[in-house]
Short mmCIF file of C-alpha atoms and ligand atoms in Angstrom, two decimals:
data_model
loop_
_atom_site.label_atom_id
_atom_site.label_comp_id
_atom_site.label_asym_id
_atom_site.label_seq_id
_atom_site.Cartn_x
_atom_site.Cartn_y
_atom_site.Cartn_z
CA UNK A 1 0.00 0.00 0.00
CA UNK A 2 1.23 3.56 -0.53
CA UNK A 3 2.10 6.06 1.98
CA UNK A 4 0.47 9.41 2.41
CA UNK A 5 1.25 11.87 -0.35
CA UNK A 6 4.84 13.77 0.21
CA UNK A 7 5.06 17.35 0.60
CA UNK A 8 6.60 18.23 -2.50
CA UNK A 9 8.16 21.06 -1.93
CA UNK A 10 9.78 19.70 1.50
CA UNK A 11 11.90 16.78 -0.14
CA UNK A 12 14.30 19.03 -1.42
CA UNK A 13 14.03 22.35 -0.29
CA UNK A 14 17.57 22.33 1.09
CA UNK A 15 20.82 22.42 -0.05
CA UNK A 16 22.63 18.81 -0.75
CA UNK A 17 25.20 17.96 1.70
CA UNK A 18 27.59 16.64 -0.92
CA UNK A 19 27.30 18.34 -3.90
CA UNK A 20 28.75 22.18 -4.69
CA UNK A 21 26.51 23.65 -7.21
CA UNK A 22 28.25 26.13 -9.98
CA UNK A 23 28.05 29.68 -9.98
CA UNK A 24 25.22 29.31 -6.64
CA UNK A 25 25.80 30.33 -3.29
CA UNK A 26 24.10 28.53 -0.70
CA UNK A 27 23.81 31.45 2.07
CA UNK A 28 21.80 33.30 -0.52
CA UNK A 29 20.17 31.66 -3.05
CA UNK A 30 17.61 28.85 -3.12
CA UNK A 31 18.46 25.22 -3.69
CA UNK A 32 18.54 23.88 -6.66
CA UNK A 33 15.35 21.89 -7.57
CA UNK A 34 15.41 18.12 -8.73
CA UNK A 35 14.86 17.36 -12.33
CA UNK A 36 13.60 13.92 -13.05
CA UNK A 37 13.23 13.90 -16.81
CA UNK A 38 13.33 16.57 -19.88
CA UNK A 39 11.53 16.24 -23.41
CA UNK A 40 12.05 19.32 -25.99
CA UNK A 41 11.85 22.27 -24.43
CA UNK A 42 10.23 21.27 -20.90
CA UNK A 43 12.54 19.80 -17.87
CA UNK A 44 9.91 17.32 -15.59
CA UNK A 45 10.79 17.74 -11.70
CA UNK A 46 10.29 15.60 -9.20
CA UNK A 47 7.43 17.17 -7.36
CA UNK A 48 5.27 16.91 -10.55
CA UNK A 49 5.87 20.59 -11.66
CA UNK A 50 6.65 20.99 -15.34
CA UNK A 51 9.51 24.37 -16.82
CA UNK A 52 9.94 25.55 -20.07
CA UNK A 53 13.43 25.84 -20.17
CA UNK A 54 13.89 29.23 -21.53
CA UNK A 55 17.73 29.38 -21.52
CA UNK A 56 18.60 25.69 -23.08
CA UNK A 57 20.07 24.83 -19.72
CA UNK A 58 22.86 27.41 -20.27
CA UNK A 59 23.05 27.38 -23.82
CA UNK A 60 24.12 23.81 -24.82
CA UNK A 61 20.16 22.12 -24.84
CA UNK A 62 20.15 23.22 -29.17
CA UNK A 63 17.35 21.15 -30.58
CA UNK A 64 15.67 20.32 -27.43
CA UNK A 65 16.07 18.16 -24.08
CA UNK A 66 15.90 14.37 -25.02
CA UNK A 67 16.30 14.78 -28.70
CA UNK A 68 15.15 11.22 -29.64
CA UNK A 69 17.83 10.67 -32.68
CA UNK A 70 20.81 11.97 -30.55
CA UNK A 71 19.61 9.52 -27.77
CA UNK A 72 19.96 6.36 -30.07
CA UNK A 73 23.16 7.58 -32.21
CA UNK A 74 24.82 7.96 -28.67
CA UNK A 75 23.29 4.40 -27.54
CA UNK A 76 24.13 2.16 -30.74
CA UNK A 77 27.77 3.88 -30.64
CA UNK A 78 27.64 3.12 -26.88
CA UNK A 79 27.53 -0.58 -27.75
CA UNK A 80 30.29 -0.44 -31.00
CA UNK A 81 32.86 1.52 -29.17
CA UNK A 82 33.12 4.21 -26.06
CA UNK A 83 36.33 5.50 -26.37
CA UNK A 84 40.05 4.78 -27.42
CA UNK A 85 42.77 6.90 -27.24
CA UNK A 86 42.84 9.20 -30.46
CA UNK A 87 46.85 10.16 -30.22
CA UNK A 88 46.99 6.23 -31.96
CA UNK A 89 44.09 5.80 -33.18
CA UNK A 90 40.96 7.28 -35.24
CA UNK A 91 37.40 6.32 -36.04
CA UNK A 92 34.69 6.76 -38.05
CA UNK A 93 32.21 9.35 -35.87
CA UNK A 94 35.34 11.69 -35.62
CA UNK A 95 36.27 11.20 -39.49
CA UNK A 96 32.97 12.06 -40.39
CA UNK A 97 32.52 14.63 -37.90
CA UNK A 98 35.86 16.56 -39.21
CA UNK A 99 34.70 16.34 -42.66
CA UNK A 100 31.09 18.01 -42.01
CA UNK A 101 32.69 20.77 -39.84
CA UNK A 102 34.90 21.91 -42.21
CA UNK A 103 33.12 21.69 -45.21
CA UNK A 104 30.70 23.61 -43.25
CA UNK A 105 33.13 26.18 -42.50
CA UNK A 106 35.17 26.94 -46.09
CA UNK A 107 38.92 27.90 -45.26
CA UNK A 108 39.43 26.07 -41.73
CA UNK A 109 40.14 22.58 -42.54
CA UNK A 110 42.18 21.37 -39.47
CA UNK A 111 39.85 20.25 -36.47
CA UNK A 112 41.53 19.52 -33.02
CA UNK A 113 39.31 18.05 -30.37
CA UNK A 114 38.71 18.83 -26.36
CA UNK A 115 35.69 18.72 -23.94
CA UNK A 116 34.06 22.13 -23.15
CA UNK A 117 34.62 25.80 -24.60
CA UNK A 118 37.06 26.50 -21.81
CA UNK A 119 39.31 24.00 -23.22
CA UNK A 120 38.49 24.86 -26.68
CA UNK A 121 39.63 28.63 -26.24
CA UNK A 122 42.68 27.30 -24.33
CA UNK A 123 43.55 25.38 -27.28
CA UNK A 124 43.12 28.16 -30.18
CA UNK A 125 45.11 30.10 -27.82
CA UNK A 126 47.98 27.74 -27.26
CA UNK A 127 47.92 26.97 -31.00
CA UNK A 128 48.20 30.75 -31.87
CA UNK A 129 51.28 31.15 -29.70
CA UNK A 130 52.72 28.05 -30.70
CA UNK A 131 51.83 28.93 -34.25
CA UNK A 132 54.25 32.38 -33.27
CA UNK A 133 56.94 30.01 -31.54
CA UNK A 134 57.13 27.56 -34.35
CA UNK A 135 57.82 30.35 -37.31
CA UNK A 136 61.05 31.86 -34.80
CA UNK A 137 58.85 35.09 -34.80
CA UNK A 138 57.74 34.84 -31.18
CA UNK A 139 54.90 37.83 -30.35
CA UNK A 140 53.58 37.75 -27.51
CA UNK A 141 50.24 40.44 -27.15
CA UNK A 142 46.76 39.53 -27.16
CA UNK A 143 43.71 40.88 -27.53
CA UNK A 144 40.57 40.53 -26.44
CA UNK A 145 37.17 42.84 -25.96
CA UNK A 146 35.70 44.53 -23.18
CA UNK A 147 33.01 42.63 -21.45
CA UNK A 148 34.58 39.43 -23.04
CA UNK A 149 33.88 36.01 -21.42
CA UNK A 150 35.62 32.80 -23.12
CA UNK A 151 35.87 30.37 -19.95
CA UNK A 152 36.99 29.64 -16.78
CA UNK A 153 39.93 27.66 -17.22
CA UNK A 154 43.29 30.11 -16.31
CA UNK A 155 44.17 30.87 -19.83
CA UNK A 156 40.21 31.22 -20.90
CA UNK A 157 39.97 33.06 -17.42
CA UNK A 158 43.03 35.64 -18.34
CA UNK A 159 41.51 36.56 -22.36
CA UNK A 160 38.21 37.24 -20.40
CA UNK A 161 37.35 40.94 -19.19
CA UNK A 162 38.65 41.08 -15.03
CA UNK A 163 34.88 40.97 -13.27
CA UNK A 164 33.83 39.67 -10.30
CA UNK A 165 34.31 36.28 -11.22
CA UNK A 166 37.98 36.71 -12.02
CA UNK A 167 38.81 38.68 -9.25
CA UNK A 168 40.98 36.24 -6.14
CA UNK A 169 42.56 35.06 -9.13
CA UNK A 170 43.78 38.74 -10.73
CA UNK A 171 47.61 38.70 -9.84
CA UNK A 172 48.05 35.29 -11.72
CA UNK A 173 46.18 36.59 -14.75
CA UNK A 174 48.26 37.08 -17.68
CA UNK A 175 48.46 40.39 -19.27
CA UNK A 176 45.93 40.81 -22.00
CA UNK A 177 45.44 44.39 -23.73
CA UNK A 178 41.69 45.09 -23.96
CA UNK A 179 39.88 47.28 -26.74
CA UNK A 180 36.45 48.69 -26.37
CA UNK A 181 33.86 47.05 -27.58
CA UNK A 182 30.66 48.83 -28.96
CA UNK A 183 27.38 46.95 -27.71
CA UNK A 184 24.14 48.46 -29.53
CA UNK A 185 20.37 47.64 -29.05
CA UNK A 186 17.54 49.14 -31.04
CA UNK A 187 17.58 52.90 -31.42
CA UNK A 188 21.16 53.08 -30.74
CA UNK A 189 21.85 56.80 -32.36
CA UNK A 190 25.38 56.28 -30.94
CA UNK A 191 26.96 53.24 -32.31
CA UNK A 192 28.67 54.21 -35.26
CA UNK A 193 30.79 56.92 -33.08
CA UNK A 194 31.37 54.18 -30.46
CA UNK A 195 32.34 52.12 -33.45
CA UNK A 196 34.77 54.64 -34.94
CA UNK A 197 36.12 54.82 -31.09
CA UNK A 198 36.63 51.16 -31.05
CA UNK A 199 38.44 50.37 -34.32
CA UNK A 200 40.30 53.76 -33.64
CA UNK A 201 41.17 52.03 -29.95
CA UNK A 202 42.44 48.39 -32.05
CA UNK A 203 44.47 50.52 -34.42
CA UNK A 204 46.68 52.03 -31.63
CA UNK A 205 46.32 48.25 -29.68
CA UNK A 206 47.83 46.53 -33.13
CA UNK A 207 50.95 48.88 -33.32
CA UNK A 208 52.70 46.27 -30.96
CA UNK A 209 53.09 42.99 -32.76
CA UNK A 210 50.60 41.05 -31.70
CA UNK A 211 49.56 37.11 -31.35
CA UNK A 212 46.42 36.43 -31.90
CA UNK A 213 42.79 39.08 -31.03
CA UNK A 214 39.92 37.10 -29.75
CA UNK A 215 36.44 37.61 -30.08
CA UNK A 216 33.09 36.51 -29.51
CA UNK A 217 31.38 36.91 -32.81
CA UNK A 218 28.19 39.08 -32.87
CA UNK A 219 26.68 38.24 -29.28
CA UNK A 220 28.81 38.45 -26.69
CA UNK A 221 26.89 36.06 -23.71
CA UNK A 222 28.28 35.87 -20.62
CA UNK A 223 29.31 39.72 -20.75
CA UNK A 224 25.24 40.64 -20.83
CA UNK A 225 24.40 39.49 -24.64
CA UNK A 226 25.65 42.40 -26.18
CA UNK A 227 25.01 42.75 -29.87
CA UNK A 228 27.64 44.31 -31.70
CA UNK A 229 27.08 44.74 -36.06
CA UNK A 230 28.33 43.20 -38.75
CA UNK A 231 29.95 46.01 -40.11
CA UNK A 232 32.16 46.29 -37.20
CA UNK A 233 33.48 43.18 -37.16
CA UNK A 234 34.16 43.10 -40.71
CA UNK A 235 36.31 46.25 -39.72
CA UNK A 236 37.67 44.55 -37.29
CA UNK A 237 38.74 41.22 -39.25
CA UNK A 238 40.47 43.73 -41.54
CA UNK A 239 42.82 44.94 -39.22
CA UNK A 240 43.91 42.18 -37.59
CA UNK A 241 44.59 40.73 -40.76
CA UNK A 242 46.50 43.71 -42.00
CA UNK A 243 48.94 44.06 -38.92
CA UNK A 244 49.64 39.83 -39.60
CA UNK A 245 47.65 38.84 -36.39
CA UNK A 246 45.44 35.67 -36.35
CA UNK A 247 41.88 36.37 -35.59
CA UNK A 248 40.45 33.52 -33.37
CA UNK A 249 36.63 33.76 -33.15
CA UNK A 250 35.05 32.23 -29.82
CA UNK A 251 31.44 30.60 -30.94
CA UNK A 252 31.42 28.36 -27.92
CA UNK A 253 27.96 30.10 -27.69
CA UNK A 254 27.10 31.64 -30.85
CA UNK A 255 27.63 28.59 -33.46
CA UNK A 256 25.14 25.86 -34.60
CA UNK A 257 22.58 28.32 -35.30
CA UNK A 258 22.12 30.42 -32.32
CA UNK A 259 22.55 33.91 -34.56
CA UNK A 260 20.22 33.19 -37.07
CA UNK A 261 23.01 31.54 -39.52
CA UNK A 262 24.91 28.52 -38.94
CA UNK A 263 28.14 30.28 -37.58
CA UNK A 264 28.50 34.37 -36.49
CA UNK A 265 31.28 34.82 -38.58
CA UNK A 266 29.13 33.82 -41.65
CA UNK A 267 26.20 35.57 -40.56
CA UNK A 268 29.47 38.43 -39.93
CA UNK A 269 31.12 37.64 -43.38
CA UNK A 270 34.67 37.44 -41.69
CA UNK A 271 36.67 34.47 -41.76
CA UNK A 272 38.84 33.92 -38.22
CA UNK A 273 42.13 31.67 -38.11
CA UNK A 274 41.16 29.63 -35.55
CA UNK A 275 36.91 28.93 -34.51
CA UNK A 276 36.15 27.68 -30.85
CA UNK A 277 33.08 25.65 -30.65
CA UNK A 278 31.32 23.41 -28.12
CA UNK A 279 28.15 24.32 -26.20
CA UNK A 280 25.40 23.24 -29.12
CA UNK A 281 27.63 20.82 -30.50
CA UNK A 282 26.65 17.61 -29.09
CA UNK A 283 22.65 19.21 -28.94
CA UNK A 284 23.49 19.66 -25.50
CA UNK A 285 23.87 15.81 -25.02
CA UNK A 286 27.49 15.28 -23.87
CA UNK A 287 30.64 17.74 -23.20
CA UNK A 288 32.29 17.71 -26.38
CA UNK A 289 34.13 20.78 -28.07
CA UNK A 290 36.43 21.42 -31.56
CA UNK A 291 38.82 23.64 -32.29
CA UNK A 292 39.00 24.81 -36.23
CA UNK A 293 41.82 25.70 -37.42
CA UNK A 294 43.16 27.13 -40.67
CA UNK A 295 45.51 24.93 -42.60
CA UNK A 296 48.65 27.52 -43.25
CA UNK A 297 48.22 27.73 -38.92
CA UNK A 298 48.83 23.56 -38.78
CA UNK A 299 51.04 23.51 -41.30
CA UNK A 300 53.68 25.12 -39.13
CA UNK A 301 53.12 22.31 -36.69
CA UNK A 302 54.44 19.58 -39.49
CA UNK A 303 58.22 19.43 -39.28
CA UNK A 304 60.83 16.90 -38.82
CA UNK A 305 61.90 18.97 -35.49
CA UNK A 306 59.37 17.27 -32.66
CA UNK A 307 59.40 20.51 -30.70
CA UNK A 308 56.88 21.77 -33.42
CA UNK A 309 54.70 19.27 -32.43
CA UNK A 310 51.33 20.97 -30.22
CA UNK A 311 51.78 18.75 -26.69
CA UNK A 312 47.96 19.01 -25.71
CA UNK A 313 45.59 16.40 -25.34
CA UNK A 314 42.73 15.93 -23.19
CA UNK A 315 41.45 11.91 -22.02
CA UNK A 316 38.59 11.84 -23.73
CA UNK A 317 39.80 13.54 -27.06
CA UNK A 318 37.31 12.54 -29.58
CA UNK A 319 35.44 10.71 -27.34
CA UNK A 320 33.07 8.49 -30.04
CA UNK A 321 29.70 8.82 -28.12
CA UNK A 322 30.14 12.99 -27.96
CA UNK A 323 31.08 12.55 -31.96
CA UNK A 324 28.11 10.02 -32.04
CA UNK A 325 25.65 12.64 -30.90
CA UNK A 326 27.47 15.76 -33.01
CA UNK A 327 26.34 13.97 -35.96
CA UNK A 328 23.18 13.57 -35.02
CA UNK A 329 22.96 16.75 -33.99
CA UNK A 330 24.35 18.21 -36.87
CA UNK A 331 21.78 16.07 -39.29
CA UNK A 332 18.88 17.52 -37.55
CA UNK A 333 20.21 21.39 -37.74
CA UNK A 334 20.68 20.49 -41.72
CA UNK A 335 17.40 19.40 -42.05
CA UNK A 336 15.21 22.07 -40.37
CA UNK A 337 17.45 25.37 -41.14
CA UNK A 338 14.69 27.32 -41.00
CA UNK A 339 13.87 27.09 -37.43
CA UNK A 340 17.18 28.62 -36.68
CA UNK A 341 16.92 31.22 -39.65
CA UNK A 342 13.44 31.97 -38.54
CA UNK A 343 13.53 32.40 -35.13
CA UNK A 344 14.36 36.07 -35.13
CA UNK A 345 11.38 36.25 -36.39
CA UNK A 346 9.26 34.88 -33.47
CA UNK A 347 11.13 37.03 -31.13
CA UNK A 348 9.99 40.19 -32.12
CA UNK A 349 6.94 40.93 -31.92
CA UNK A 350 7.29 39.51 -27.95
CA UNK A 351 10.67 41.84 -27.44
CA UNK A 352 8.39 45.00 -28.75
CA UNK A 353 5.91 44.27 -26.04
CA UNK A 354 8.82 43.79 -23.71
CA UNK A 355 10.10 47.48 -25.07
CA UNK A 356 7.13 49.61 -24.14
CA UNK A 357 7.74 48.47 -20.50
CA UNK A 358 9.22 52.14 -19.12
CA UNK A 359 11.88 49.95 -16.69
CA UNK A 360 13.20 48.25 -19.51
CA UNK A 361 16.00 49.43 -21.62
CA UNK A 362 18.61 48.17 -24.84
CA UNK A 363 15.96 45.50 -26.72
CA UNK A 364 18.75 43.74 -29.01
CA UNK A 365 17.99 40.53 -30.75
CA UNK A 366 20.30 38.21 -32.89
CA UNK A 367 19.18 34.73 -34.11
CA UNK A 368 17.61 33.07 -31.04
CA UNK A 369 18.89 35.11 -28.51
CA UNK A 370 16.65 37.97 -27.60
CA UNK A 371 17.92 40.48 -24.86
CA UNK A 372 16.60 43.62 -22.67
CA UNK A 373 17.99 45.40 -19.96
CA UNK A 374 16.53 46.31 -16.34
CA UNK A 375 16.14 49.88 -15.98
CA UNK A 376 18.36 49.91 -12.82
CA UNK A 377 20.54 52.88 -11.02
CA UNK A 378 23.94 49.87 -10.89
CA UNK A 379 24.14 47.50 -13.26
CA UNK A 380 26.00 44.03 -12.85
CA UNK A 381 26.09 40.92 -12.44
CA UNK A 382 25.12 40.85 -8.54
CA UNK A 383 22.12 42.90 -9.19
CA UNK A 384 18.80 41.65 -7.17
CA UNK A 385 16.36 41.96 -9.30
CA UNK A 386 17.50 39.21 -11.85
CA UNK A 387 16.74 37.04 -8.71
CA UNK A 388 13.48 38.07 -8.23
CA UNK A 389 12.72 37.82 -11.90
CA UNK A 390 14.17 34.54 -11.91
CA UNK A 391 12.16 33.08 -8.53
CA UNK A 392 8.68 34.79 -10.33
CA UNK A 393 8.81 33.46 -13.60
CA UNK A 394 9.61 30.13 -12.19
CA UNK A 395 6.92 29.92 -9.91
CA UNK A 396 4.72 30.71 -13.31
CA UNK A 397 6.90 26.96 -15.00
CA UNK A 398 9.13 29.13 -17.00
CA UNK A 399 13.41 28.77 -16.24
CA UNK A 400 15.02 32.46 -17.19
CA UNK A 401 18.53 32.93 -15.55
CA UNK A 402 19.20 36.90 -15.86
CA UNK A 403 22.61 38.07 -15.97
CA UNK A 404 22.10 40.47 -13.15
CA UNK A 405 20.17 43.11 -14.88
CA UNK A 406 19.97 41.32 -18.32
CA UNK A 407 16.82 39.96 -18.98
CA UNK A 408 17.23 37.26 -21.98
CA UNK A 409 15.83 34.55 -23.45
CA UNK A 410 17.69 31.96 -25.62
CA UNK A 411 15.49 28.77 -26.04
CA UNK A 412 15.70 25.46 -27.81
CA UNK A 413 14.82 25.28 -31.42
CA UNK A 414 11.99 22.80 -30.66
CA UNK A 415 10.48 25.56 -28.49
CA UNK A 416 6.79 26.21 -30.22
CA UNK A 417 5.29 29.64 -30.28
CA UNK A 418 2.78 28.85 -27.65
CA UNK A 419 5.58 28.16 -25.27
CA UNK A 420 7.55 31.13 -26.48
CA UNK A 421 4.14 33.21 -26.01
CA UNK A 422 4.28 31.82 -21.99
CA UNK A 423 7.32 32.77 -21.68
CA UNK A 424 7.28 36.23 -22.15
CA UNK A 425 4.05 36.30 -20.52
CA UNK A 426 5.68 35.02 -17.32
CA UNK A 427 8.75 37.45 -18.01
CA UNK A 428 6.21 40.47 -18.60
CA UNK A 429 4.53 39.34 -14.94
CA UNK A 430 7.63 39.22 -13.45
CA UNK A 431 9.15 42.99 -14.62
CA UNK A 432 5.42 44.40 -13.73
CA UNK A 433 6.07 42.57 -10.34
CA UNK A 434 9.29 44.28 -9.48
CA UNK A 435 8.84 45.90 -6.07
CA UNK A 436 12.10 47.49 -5.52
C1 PLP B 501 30.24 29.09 -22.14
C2 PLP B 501 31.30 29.77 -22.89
C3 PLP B 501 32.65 29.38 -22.77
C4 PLP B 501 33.10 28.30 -21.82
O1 PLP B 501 32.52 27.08 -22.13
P1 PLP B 501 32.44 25.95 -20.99
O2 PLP B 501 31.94 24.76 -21.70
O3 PLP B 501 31.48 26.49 -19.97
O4 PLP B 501 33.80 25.78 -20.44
C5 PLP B 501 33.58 30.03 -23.56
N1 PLP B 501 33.22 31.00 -24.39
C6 PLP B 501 31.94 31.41 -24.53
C7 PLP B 501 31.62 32.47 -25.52
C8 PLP B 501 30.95 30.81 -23.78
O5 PLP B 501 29.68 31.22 -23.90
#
């Protein structure tokens, strides 16, 4: 016989003893809730409750959760093999993978494999210096953006701006020269002077010989989705080319669709050295990154002299399951390229709404990523009223994660415009809500 219904709330209402969440603090913030299941765009707890997962459980969940042709790629690979060690050996899922990646991505034809977009930015950054080191023409600058996030790894860590979440760490952060980086939203009347600024700012950055500049193409997400245009980063390819520096684009967010194209940089029409890429990769099924690279950059890795040689390598390089389910992943986003290419579309009518709200500021909107800020006397990443927009719209079954005072949404492509529609709904509830 069964026991008396369980409070459902009371199971789990307090923090694990074992477990240290990421990015949570357990003095402040409530405990995480249990998820017992997730199909397309909705996660199933445990106390019954169903959430549309408006964020793609940071960013990786692409088509949707429990894509049913990932699921059995990753299980009949499961039973032919798990993983071997890819410094001897090679296999099919990563052959094939390789090939669809870079003829997917004309002009980078070298693909280099880790496990998350930490380690892929630390490997386009070793590459790039070792790329230096191996022609006898060490340089030694970087640079990266304002507001830029690529990891939290040391060397992904050090190209990132210095913030709050850098901060015990700052005297072991290597020196990185920053340029400004001109964010714009709809109605910007300012950005092409803060444009001119910016390029004016890399010009006088580039006079030193420099490495490698890193960017994140278009949308820059951890740094408060800011939108930069096309234009400008055209500009910026340019120059980097022109002073003889490699341009290494950071899509650990922004590829497999999430701007509206494929990759940024095509949507961007520049063409990096060296492309990081993980997040969406696997559909959000297993930790799996790439690094592309451009041939003339490996080439100068292929000597007789075994110092050339890049000494990197990561256990499960290549791992066959997270290749398993990039295919699969990959075969569904070539199918169906219209529900990336259209989702801009669905956006906007919701993000106008979201506009005529008077304590809402900067509506931007690339691809699938839609973005407003909170009206709010000090912005940042510690501001409270993310929180409380987070803890309302949740209570209404809809997961947003604000960036402090960023309000975004950046949903699975399986997300249908009903769902959409509740989610702003709950979002417009829970700005109208604000009491402070
Ligand atoms: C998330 C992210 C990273 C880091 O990826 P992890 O898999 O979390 O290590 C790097 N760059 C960008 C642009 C990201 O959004």
């Amino acid at each position: 016989m069964e026991g008396p219904p369980r409070k459902p709330e009371q199971a789990h209402a307090r923090w694990h003893p074992h477990l240290w969440h990421p990015f949570a603090q357990e003095a402040l913030h409530d405990p995480p809730r249990m998820v017992r299941a997730g199909h397309g765009p909705w996660l199933e707890l445990t106390d019954g409750h169903r959430v549309l997962d408006a964020i793609s459980s940071w960013w990786v969940t692409l088509h949707g959760h429990g894509e049913p042709t990932i699921a059995a790629a990753i299980a009949a690979q499961a039973r032919q093999l798990e993983q071997v060690i890819f410094a001897n050996f090679s296999h099919h899922p990563a052959v094939t993978l390789a090939q669809r990646l870079c003829q997917a991505w004309p002009g980078l034809d070298r693909l280099f494999f880790s496990d998350n977009g930490s380690t892929a930015v630390e490997v386009c950054l070793k590459m790039a210096l070792q790329y230096w080191h191996n022609r006898g023409e060490p340089r030694r600058q970087l640079i990266a953006f304002d507001g830029a996030y690529h990891g939290d790894t040391f060397g992904a860590m050090a190209l990132g701006a210095r913030s709050l979440f850098t901060t015990p760490f700052a005297p072991l952060l290597f020196a990185v020269a920053r340029c400004r980086y001109p964010a714009t939203w709809w109605g910007d009347d300012t950005v092409e002077d803060r444009e001119q600024s910016a390029l004016h700012h890399l010009d006088q950055l580039l006079e030193i010989p420099t490495a490698a500049v890193i960017m994140e193409p278009l949308v820059q997400g951890v740094g408060g989705m800011a939108m930069v245009r096309p234009a400008f980063l055209q500009q910026v390819a340019q120059r980097v080319q022109a002073a003889g520096a490699l341009l290494v684009a950071d899509e650990v967010m922004t590829g497999f669709g999430r701007t509206g194209a494929l990759f940024a940089s095509h949507r961007a029409d520049i063409q990096p050295d060296l492309v990081a890429l993980s997040k969406g990769l696997t559909g959000g099924f297993l930790p799996m990154a790439v690094s592309l690279v451009r041939e003339g950059v490996y080439q100068t890795f292929v000597a007789d002299n075994p110092r050339h040689t890049f000494f990197h390598g990561h256990s499960f390089t290549a791992n066959p399951l997270g290749c398993a389910a990039a295919n699969a992943s990959l075969t569904l986003l070539n199918a169906r390229p219209e529900r990336y290419q259209g989702f801009a579309d669905r956006h906007r009518p919701h993000l106008e709404t979201l506009a005529r709200l008077p304590c809402l500021e900067h509506p931007r909107l690339c691809g699938t990523v839609a973005a407003i800020d909170l009206r709010v006397a000090q912005p940042g990443y510690l501001h409270q009223a993310g929180r409380q927009i987070q803890r309302a719209c949740l209570e209404e079954g809809v997961f947003l994660r604000p960036l402090g005072h960023v309000l975004y949404l950046l949903p699975p492509l399986s997300m249908n415009d009903a769902q959409l529609e509740q989610c702003y709904g709950a979002l417009v509830r829970a700005v109208q809500g604000l009491t402070s």
